[in-house]
XYZ file of N, CA and C in Angstrom:
183
model
N 1.065 -1.026 -0.119
C 0.293 -0.239 -0.375
C 0.474 1.371 -0.284
N 1.793 1.143 0.681
C 2.467 2.413 0.854
C 3.559 2.201 -0.530
N 3.645 1.884 -1.288
C 4.186 1.504 -2.641
C 2.993 2.596 -3.316
N 1.841 1.861 -3.577
C 0.641 2.542 -4.513
C 0.660 4.154 -3.630
N 0.531 3.905 -3.031
C -0.009 5.782 -2.179
C 1.431 6.871 -2.670
N 2.608 6.550 -2.444
C 3.795 7.191 -3.131
C 3.360 7.042 -4.510
N 3.255 6.333 -5.688
C 3.181 6.367 -6.529
C 1.825 7.444 -6.609
N 0.668 7.406 -6.416
C -0.429 8.508 -6.630
C -0.254 9.391 -6.207
N 0.218 9.772 -5.070
C 1.192 11.262 -4.390
C 2.465 11.827 -5.692
N 2.852 10.864 -6.377
C 3.679 11.952 -6.955
C 3.030 11.759 -8.266
N 1.281 11.321 -8.632
C 1.033 12.017 -10.564
C 1.394 13.694 -10.083
N 1.550 14.478 -11.620
C -0.312 15.515 -11.019
C -1.532 15.182 -11.143
N -1.918 16.294 -10.945
C -3.371 16.258 -10.202
C -3.688 16.150 -11.205
N -3.883 16.704 -11.940
C -4.590 16.230 -12.795
C -5.186 15.056 -14.392
N -3.355 13.786 -14.202
C -4.051 12.331 -14.249
C -4.200 12.138 -13.273
N -4.372 12.173 -11.810
C -4.585 11.430 -11.218
C -6.744 11.895 -11.109
N -6.746 13.533 -11.797
C -8.031 13.120 -11.080
C -8.946 12.919 -12.380
N -8.030 12.768 -13.319
C -8.528 12.126 -14.664
C -8.711 10.907 -14.310
N -8.031 9.935 -13.810
C -7.875 8.380 -12.495
C -9.123 8.657 -12.649
N -9.571 9.316 -11.356
C -10.310 8.684 -10.630
C -12.117 8.489 -11.573
N -12.139 9.978 -12.499
C -13.105 9.664 -12.685
C -13.249 9.134 -13.971
N -12.299 8.381 -14.320
C -12.182 7.075 -14.998
C -12.966 5.785 -14.441
N -12.503 5.602 -13.105
C -12.636 4.944 -12.600
C -14.647 4.820 -12.070
N -14.980 6.358 -12.064
C -15.745 5.795 -11.307
C -17.120 5.510 -12.418
N -18.559 5.944 -11.990
C -19.417 5.156 -12.659
C -20.134 5.988 -13.334
N -19.297 6.213 -15.041
C -20.031 7.705 -15.626
C -21.611 8.607 -16.175
N -22.814 7.252 -15.788
C -23.922 7.721 -16.003
C -24.047 7.413 -14.593
N -23.838 7.264 -13.356
C -24.132 7.424 -11.749
C -23.464 9.183 -12.105
N -22.679 9.385 -12.521
C -21.745 10.920 -11.815
C -22.823 11.744 -12.711
N -22.754 11.220 -14.259
C -23.701 12.687 -14.363
C -25.299 13.045 -13.724
N -25.612 11.572 -13.229
C -26.513 11.695 -12.839
C -26.889 12.067 -11.308
N -26.360 12.440 -11.158
C -25.289 12.621 -9.483
C -25.737 14.365 -9.853
N -24.554 14.941 -10.923
C -24.553 16.563 -11.200
C -25.184 16.611 -11.903
N -26.648 16.149 -12.482
C -27.605 17.042 -12.853
C -28.866 17.190 -11.526
N -28.915 15.632 -10.790
C -29.844 16.605 -10.004
C -29.613 17.495 -9.202
N -27.853 18.052 -8.254
C -27.198 18.884 -8.347
C -27.474 19.700 -8.953
N -28.002 19.934 -9.926
C -27.515 20.890 -10.717
C -29.420 22.143 -10.731
N -29.887 20.912 -10.425
C -31.708 21.213 -9.814
C -32.094 22.096 -9.032
N -30.597 20.983 -8.166
C -31.139 21.499 -6.597
C -30.752 22.611 -6.408
N -29.256 23.335 -6.764
C -28.943 24.702 -7.317
C -30.368 25.829 -8.010
N -30.258 25.373 -8.964
C -31.240 25.886 -10.208
C -32.704 26.126 -8.483
N -33.501 25.722 -7.927
C -34.584 25.341 -7.688
C -34.374 26.478 -5.905
N -33.004 26.028 -5.856
C -32.929 26.611 -4.779
C -33.477 25.982 -3.296
N -34.017 24.244 -3.308
C -34.587 23.526 -2.297
C -33.388 23.875 -1.093
N -32.871 22.998 -2.011
C -31.389 22.884 -0.190
C -30.691 23.755 -0.535
N -29.860 24.795 0.193
C -29.268 26.236 0.003
C -27.408 25.827 0.675
N -27.121 26.220 -0.376
C -24.980 25.107 -0.819
C -24.769 26.189 -0.223
N -24.178 25.893 0.842
C -23.457 27.053 1.422
C -22.078 27.883 1.017
N -21.695 27.314 -0.739
C -21.244 28.440 -1.955
C -22.077 29.712 -1.501
N -23.403 29.165 -2.347
C -24.226 30.685 -2.703
C -23.883 31.330 -1.278
N -24.467 31.041 -0.070
C -24.782 31.638 1.260
C -23.927 32.685 1.204
N -22.992 31.869 1.363
C -20.771 32.355 1.180
C -21.089 34.499 0.278
N -21.634 33.436 -1.147
C -21.739 35.109 -2.355
C -22.426 35.355 -1.513
N -23.947 35.126 -1.030
C -24.743 36.822 -1.046
C -24.203 37.141 0.627
N -23.261 36.448 1.183
C -22.744 37.206 2.246
C -21.923 38.712 1.979
N -21.005 38.247 0.708
C -20.032 39.018 -0.279
C -20.552 40.352 0.013
N -21.776 39.756 -0.861
C -23.114 41.283 -1.607
C -22.884 41.956 -1.157
N -22.126 43.153 -1.092
C -22.428 44.732 -0.117
C -24.726 44.378 0.062
N -24.790 45.220 1.211
C -26.424 45.148 1.664
C -26.953 46.306 0.591
N -28.609 45.802 -0.370
C -28.788 47.193 -0.803
C -28.708 48.016 -0.066
N -28.376 49.469 -0.448
C -29.027 50.320 0.011
C -30.688 51.127 -0.326
């Protein structure tokens, strides 16, 4: 396992990310992303990123 960890840690981040994505079930990934985008559009689930963006904006005058 240590050899595998050293090999992975020496890989560039892009190649590592590509390898992880290629190992995932592509259909499950796409359905998950579409589900998340629908939730963000409807804003039924508050996103931490959206909350931070709202806080960063100056208050309306």
